[in-house]
Tab-separated table of C-alpha atoms and ligand atoms in Angstrom:
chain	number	residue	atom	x	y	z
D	112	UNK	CA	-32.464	22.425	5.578
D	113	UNK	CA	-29.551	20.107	6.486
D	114	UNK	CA	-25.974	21.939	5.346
D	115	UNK	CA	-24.172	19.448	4.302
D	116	UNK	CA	-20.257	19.037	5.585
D	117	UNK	CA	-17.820	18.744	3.128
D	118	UNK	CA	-14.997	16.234	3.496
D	119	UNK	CA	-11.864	16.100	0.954
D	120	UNK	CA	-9.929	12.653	0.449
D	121	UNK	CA	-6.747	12.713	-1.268
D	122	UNK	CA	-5.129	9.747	-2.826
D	123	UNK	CA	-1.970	10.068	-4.802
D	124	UNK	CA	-0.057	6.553	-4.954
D	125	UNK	CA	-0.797	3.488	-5.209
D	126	UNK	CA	-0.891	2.170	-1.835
D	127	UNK	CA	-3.444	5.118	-1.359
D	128	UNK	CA	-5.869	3.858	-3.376
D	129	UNK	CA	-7.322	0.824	-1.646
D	130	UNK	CA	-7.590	2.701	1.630
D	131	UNK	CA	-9.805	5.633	0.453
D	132	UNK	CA	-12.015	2.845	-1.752
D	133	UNK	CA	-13.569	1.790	1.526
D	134	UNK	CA	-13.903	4.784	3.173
D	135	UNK	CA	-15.548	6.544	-0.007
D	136	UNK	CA	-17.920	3.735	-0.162
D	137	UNK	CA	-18.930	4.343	3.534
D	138	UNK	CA	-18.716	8.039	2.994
D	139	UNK	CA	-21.577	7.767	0.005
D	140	UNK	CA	-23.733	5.443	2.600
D	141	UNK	CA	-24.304	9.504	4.718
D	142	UNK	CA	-24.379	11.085	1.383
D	143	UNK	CA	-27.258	13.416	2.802
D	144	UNK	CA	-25.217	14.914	5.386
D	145	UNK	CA	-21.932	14.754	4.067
D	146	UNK	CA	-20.592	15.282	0.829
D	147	UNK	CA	-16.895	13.873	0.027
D	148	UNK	CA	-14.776	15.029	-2.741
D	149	UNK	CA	-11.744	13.146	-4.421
D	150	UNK	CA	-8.759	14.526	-4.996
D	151	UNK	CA	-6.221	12.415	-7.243
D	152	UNK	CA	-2.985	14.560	-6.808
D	153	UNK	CA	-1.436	12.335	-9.971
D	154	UNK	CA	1.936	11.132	-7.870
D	155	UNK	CA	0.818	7.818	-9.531
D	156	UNK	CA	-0.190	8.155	-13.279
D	157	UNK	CA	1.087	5.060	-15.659
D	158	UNK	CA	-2.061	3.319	-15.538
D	159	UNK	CA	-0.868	0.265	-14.081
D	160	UNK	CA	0.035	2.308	-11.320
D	161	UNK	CA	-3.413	4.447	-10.576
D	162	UNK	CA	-6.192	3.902	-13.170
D	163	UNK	CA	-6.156	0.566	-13.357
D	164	UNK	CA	-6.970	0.462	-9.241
D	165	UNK	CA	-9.813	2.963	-9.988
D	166	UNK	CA	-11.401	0.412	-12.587
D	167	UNK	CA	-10.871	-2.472	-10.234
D	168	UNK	CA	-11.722	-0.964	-6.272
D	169	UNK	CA	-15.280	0.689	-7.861
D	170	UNK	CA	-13.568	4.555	-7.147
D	171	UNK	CA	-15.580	7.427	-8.615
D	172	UNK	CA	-13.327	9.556	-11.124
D	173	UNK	CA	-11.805	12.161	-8.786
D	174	UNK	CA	-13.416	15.160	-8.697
D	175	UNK	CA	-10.181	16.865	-8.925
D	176	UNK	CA	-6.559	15.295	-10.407
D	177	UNK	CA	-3.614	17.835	-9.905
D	178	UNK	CA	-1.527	15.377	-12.660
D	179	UNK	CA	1.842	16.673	-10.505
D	180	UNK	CA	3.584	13.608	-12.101
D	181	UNK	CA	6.968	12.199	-11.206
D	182	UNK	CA	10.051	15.051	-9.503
D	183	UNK	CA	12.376	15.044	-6.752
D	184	UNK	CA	10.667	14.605	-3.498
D	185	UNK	CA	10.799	18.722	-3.361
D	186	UNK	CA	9.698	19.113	-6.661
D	187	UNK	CA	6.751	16.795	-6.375
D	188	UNK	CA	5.728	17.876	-2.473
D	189	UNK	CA	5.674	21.866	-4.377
D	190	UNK	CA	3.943	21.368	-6.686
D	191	UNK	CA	1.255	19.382	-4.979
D	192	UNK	CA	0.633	22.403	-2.215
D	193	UNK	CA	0.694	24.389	-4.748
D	194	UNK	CA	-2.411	22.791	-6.777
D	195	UNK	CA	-4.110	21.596	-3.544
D	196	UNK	CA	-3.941	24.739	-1.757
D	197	UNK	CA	-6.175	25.965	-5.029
D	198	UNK	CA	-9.024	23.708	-4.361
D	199	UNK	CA	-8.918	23.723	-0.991
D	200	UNK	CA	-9.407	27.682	-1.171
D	201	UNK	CA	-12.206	27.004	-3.673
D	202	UNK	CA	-13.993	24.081	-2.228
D	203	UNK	CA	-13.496	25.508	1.382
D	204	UNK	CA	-13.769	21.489	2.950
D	205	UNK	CA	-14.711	21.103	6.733
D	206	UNK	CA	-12.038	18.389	6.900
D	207	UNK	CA	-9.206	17.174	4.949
D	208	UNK	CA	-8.447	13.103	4.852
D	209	UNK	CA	-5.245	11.751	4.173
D	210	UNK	CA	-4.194	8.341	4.336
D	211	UNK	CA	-0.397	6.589	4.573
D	212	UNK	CA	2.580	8.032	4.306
D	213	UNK	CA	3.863	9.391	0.278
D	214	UNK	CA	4.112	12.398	-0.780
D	215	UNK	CA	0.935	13.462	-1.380
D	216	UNK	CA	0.053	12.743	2.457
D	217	UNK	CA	2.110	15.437	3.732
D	218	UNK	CA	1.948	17.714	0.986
D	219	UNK	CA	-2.073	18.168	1.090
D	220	UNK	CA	-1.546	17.781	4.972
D	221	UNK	CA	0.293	20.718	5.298
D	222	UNK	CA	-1.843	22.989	2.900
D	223	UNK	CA	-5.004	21.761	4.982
D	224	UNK	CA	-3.761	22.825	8.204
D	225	UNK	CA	-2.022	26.091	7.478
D	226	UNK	CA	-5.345	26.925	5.658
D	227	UNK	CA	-6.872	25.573	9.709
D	228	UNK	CA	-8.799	23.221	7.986
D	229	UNK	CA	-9.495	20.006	10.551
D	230	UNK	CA	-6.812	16.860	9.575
D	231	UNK	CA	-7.568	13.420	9.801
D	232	UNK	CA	-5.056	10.920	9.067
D	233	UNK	CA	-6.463	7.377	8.096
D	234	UNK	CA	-2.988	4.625	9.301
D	235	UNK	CA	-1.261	6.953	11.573
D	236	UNK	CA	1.167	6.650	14.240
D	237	UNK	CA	3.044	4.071	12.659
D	238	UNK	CA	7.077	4.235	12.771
D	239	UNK	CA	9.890	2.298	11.208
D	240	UNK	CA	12.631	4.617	13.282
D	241	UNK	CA	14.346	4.931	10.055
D	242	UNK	CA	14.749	8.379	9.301
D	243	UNK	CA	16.182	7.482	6.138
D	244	UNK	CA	13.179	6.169	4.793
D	245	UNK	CA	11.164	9.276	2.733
D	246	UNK	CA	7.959	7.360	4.637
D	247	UNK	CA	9.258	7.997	8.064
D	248	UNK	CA	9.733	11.352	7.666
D	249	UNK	CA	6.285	11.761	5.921
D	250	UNK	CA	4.300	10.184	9.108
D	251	UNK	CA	6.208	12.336	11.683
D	252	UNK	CA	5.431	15.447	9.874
D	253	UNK	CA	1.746	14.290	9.106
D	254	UNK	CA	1.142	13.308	12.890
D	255	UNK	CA	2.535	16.538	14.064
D	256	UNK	CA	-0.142	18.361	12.642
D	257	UNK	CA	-3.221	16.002	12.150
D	258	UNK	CA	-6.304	16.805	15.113
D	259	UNK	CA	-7.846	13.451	14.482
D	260	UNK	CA	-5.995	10.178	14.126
D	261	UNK	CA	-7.043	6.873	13.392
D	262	UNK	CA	-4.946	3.308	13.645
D	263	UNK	CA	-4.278	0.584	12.819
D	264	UNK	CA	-2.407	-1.568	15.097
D	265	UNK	CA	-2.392	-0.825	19.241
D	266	UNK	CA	1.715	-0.039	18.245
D	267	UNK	CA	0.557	3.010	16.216
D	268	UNK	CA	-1.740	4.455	19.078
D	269	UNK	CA	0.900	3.652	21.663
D	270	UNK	CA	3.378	5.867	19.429
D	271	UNK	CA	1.445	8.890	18.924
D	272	UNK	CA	0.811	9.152	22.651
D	273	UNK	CA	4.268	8.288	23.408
D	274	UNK	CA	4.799	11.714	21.467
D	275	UNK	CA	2.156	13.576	23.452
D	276	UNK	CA	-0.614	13.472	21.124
D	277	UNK	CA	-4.436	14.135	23.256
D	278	UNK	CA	-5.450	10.454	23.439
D	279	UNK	CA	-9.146	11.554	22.988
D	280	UNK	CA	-8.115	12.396	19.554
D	281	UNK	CA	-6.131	8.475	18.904
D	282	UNK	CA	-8.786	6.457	17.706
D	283	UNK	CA	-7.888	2.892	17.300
D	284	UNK	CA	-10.237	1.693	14.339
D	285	UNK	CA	-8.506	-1.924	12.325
D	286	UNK	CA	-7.111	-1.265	9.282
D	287	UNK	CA	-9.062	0.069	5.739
D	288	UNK	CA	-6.905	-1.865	3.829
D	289	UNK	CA	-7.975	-5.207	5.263
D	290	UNK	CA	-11.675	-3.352	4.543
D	291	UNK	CA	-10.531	-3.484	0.648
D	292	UNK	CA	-8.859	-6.950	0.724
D	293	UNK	CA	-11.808	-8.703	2.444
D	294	UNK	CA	-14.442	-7.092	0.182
D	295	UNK	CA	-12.353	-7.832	-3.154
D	296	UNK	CA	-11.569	-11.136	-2.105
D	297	UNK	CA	-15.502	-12.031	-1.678
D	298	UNK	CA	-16.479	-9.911	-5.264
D	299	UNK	CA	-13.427	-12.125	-7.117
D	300	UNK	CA	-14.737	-15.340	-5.445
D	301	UNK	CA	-12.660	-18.828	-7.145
D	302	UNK	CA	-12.200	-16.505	-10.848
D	303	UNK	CA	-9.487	-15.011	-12.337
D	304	UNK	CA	-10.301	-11.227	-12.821
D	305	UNK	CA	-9.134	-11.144	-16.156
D	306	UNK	CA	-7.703	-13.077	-19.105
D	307	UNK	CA	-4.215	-12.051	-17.886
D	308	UNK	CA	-4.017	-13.409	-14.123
D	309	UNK	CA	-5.994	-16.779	-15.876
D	310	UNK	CA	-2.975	-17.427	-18.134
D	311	UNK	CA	-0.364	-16.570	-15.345
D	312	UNK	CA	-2.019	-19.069	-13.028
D	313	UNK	CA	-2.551	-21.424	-16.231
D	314	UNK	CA	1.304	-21.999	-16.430
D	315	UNK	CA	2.167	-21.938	-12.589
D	316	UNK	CA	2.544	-25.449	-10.559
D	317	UNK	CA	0.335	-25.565	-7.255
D	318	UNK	CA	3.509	-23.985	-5.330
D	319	UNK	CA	4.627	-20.802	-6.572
D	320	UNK	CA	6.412	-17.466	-5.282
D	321	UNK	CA	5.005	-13.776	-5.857
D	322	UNK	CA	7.448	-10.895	-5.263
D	323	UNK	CA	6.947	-6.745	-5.188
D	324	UNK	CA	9.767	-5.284	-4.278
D	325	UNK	CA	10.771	-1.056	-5.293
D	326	UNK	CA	11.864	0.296	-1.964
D	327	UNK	CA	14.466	3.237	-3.236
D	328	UNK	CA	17.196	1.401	-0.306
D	329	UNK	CA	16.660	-1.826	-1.693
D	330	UNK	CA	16.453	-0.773	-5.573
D	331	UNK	CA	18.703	2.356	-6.270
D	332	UNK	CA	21.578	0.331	-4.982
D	333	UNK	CA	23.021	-2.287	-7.343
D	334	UNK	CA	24.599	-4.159	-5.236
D	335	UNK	CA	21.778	-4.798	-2.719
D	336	UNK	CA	19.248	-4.581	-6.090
D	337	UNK	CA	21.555	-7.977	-7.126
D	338	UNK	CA	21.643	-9.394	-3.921
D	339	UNK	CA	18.032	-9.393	-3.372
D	340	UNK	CA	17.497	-10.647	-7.118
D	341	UNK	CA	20.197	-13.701	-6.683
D	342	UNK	CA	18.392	-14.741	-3.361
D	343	UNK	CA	14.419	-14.762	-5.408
D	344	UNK	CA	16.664	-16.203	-8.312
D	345	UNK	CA	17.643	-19.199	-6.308
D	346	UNK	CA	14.290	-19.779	-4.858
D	347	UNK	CA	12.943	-19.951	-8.296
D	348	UNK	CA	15.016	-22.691	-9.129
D	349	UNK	CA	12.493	-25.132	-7.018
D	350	UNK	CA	9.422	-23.010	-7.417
D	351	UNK	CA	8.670	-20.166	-10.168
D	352	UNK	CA	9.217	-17.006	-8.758
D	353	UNK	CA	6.354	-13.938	-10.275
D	354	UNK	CA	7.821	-10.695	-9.920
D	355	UNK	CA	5.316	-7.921	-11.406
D	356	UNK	CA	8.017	-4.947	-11.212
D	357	UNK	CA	7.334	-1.083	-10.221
D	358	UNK	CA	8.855	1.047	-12.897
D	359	UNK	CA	11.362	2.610	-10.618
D	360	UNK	CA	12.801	-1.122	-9.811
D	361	UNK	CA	12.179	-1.730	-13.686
D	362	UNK	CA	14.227	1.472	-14.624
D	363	UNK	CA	17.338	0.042	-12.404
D	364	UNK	CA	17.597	-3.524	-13.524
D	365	UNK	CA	17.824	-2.196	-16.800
D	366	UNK	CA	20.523	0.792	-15.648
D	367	UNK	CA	22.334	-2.034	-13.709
D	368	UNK	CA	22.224	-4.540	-16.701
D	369	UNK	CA	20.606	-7.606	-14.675
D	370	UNK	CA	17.527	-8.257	-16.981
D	371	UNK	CA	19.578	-11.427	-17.976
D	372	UNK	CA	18.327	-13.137	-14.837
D	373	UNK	CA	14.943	-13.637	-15.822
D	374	UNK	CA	13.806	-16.053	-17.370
D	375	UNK	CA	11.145	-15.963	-20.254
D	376	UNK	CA	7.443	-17.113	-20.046
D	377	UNK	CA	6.351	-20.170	-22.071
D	378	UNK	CA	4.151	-19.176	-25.120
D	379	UNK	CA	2.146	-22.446	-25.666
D	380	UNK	CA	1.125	-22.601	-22.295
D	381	UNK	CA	2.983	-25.307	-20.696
D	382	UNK	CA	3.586	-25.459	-16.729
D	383	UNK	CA	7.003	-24.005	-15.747
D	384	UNK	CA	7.651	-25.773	-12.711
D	385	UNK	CA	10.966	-23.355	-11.970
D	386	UNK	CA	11.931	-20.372	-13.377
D	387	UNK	CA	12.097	-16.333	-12.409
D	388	UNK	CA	9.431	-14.580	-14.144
D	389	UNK	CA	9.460	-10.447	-14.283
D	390	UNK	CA	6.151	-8.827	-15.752
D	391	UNK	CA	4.415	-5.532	-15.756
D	392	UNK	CA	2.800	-4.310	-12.598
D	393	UNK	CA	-0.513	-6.127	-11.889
D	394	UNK	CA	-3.897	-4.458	-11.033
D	395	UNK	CA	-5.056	-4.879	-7.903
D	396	UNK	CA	-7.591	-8.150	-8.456
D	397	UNK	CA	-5.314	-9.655	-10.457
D	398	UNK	CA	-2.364	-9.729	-8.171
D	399	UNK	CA	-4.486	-10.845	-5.453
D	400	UNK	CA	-5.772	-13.482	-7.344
D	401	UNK	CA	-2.072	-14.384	-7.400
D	402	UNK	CA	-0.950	-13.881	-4.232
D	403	UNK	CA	-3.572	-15.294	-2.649
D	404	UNK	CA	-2.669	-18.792	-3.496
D	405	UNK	CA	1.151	-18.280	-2.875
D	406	UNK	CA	3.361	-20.321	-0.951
D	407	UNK	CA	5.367	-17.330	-0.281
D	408	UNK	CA	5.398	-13.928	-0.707
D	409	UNK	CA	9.129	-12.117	-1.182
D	410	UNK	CA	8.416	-8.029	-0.569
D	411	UNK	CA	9.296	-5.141	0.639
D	412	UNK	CA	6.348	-3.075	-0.006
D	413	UNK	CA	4.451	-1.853	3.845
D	414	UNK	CA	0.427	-3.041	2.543
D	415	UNK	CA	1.515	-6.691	1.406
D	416	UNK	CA	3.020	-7.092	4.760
D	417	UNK	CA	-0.551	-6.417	6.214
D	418	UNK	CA	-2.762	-8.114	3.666
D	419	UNK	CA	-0.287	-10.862	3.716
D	420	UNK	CA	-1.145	-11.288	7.279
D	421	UNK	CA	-5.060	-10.929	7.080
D	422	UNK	CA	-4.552	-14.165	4.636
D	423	UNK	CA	-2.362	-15.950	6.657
D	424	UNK	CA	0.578	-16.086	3.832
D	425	UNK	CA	3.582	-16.744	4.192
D	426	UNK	CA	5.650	-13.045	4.216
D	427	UNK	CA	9.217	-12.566	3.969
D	428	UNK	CA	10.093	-8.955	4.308
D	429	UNK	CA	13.334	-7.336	2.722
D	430	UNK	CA	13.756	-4.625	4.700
D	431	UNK	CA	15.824	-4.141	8.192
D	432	UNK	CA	12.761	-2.919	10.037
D	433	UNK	CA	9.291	-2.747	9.634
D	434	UNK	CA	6.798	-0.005	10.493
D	435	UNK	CA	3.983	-2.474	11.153
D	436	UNK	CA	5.010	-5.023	13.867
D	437	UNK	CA	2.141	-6.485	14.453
D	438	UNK	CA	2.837	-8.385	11.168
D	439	UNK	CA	5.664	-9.961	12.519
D	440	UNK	CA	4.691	-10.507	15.752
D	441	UNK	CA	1.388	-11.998	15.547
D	442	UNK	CA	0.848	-12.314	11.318
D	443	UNK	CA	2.587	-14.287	8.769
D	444	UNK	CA	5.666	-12.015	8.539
D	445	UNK	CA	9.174	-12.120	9.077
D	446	UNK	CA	11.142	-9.036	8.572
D	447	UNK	CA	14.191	-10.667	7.111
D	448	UNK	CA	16.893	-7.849	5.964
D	449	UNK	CA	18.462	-7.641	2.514
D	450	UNK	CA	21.233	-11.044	3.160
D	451	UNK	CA	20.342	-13.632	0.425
D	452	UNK	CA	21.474	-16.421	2.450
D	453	UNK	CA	18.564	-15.574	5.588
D	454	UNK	CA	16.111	-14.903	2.748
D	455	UNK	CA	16.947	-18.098	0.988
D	456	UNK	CA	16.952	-19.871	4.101
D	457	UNK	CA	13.750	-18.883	5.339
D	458	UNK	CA	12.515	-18.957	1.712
D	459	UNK	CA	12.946	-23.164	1.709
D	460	UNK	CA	11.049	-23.261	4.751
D	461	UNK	CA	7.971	-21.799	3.436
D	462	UNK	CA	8.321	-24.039	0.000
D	463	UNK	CA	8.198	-26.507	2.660
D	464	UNK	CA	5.117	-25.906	4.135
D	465	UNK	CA	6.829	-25.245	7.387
D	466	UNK	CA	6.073	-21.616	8.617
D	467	UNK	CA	4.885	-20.226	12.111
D	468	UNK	CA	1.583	-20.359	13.103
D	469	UNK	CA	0.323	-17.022	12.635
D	470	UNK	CA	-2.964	-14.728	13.872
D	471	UNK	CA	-4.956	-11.636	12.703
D	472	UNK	CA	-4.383	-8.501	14.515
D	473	UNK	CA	-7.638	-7.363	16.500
D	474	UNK	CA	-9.952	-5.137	14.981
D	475	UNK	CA	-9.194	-6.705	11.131
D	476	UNK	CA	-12.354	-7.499	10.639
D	477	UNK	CA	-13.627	-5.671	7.540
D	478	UNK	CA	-15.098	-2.458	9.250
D	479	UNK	CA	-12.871	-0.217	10.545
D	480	UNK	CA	-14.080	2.423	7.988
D	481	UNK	CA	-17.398	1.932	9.321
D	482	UNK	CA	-15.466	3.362	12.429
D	483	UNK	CA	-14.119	5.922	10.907
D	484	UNK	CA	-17.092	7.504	9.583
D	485	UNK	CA	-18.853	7.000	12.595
D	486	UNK	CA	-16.655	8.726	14.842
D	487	UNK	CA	-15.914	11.116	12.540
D	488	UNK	CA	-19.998	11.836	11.853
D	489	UNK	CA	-20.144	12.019	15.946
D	490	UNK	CA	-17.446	13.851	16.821
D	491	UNK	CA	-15.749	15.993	14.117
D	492	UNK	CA	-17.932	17.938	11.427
D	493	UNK	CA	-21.396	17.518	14.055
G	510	UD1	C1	5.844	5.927	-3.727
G	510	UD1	C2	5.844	6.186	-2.223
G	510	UD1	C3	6.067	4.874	-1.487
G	510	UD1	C4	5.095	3.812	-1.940
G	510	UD1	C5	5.196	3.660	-3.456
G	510	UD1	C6	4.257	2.626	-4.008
G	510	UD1	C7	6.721	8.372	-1.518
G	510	UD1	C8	7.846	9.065	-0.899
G	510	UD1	N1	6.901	7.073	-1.834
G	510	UD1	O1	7.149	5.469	-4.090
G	510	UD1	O2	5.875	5.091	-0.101
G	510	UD1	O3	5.376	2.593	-1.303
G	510	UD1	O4	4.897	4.934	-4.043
G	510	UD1	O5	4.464	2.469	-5.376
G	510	UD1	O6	5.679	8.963	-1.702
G	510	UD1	N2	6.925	6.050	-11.939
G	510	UD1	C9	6.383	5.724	-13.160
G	510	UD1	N3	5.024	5.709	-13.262
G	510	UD1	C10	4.188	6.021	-12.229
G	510	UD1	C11	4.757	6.362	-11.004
G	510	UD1	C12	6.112	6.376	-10.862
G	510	UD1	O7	7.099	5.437	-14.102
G	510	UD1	O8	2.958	5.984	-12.417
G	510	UD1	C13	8.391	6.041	-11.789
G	510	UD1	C14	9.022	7.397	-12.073
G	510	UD1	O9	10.272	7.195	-12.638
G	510	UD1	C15	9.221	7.954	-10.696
G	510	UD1	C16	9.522	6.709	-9.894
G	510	UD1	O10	8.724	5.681	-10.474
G	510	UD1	O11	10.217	8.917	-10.629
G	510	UD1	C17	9.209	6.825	-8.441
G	510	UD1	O12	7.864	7.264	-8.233
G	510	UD1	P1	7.498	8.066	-6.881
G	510	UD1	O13	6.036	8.352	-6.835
G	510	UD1	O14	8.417	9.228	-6.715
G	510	UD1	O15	7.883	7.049	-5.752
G	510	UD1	P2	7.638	5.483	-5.586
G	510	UD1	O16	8.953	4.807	-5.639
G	510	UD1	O17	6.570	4.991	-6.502
């Protein structure tokens, strides 16, 4: 009789969930030998924020959710030990599987490996050198005590063995998220996902704008929260400007009284050929279907940068550094800073059609989970 292994992923915020989709998937294909459990930690909960990416990427129900909610980054890192440290006694996994770089990475990181259960960590290496950035501090503390990484970008691998990690445990694979964008791209094909993204496209010229943006530097702050709002403001006065808004960035503009710089959406449908549009937080297929057909998008979030680049879009980064270079260096992205004037600037040029030429990074090809299971099936839980 085969034993089977057991393997837990946790997911906890958004950006989590589209890079344990494809690995789940892959997981079920060696369902005999192992068996994979979910575990939703609940750092994400509205359900624009987490269910709504559950309904859309095809993700079982988890088969535990810890609800830990919202807190300081204390609070929340606590209290998900403290819940994940109960399954992981109970459930007794061969191998814990964390992806990115929240919270919830390092919190169920830590429990794993003080418990000695084996680590693998799904986007590692990767640095910003910003130690002021939660993230940053998040991947150095995950990397320090994962046994088996995996990459996405020849910078990452280059990092961790610049820090004296055993390169036969660095295991350059392509990215999981470009796994998720590629396959969702193919199942959404020419249609709008829902009744929603039809109507937003319905009223948008051929040229428009998309913008994420909820970094706590670039949103807690209201003078760089206005500066960054002014620049996208100014853009949208040639071409509209979509800005589905995180609730923490949603929260501030309120706080900081600058909800009078949106503009509202047209009821009977008409084409707004200008204007700065804020809505609620998109799912997943239905901002893609957006972005997708962009002629620029305006972010500072670390995924959009990357899937940006798989698509060849236009990217203008708000942030003074980015942990992903290979976005800028071969992809669509320019890391930009927070100064309206460069942002605006650069933010004609794209209107304009006139961007650099841009590549995809090696190994983007829609299968690095396939890689990831593999070498995890040959070489970790044998
Ligand atoms: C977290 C991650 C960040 C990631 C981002 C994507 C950390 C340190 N940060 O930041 O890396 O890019 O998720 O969104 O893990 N809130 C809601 N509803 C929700 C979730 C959050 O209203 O479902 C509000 C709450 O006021 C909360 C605030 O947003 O306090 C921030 O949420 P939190 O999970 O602490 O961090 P994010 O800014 O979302």
């Amino acid at each position: 009789m085969i034993v089977k292994k057991k393997i837990v992923l946790v997911a906890g915020a958004r950006p989590n969930f589209m890079k344990v989709s494809p690995i789940l998937h892959e997981l079920e294909k060696h369902s005999e030998q192992i068996l994979s459990l979910l575990v939703h930690t609940g750092q994400h909960y509205d359900h624009s924020m987490s269910a709504s990416f559950f309904e859309d990427l095809g993700i079982k129900e988890p088969d535990f959710n810890l609800e830990v909610g919202s807190g300081s980054h204390a609070t929340q890192t606590a209290n998900i030990m403290i819940k994940f440290e109960e399954v992981c006694l109970r459930e007794k996994p061969d191998m814990v599987l964390v992806v990115g770089d929240v919270n919830s990475t390092i919190a169920t990181g830590l429990v794993a490996k003080k418990l000695h259960i084996s680590l693998a960590h799904v986007e590692a290496g990767l640095r910003s050198h910003d130690r002021k950035m939660p993230e940053e501090i998040n991947r150095l503390a995950t990397d320090a005590i994962t046994d088996v990484f995996f990459t996405t970008e020849k910078e990452g691998t280059s990092n961790l063995l610049a820090e004296g990690h055993d390169p036969s445990t660095v295991n350059f694979v392509g990215h999981v998220m470009i796994d998720n964008l590629y396959y969702q791209l193919s199942k959404i094909g020419g249609q709008a996902p829902s009744i929603l993204a039809k109507s937003l496209k319905d009223v948008l010229p051929e040229k428009y704008i998309c913008m994420t943006m909820h970094r706590p530097s670039n949103v807690d702050n209201k003078e760089v929260l206005s500066r960054l709002l002014f620049a996208a403001k100014s853009l949208s006065e040639k071409v509209p400007v979509i800005f589905p808004c995180h609730p923490r960035t949603r929260k501030n503009i309120e706080q900081f009284g600058l909800l009078s710089l949106f503009s509202s959406m047209s009821e009977n449908g008409q084409k707004h050929e200008n204007g700065f549009f804020i809505i609620e937080p998109l799912g997943y297929n239905d901002f893609l279907y957006m972005w997708k057909d962009a002629c620029l998008m305006l972010t500072d979030s670390g995924g959009l940068q990357e899937e940006t680049t798989a698509l060849k879009i236009p990217c203008i980064t708000m942030r003074e550094n980015t942990e992903r270079p290979i976005t800028a260096e071969i992809g669509s992205n320019i890391v930009v800073g927070t100064d309206d004037q460069k942002i605006i600037q650069l933010g004609i040029k794209a209107i304009n059609g006139s961007w650099k030429s841009s590549g995809i990074p090696d190994l983007w090809d829609g299968k690095a989970s396939e890689r990831i299971v593999d070498i995890i099936q040959k070489h970790y839980i044998k």
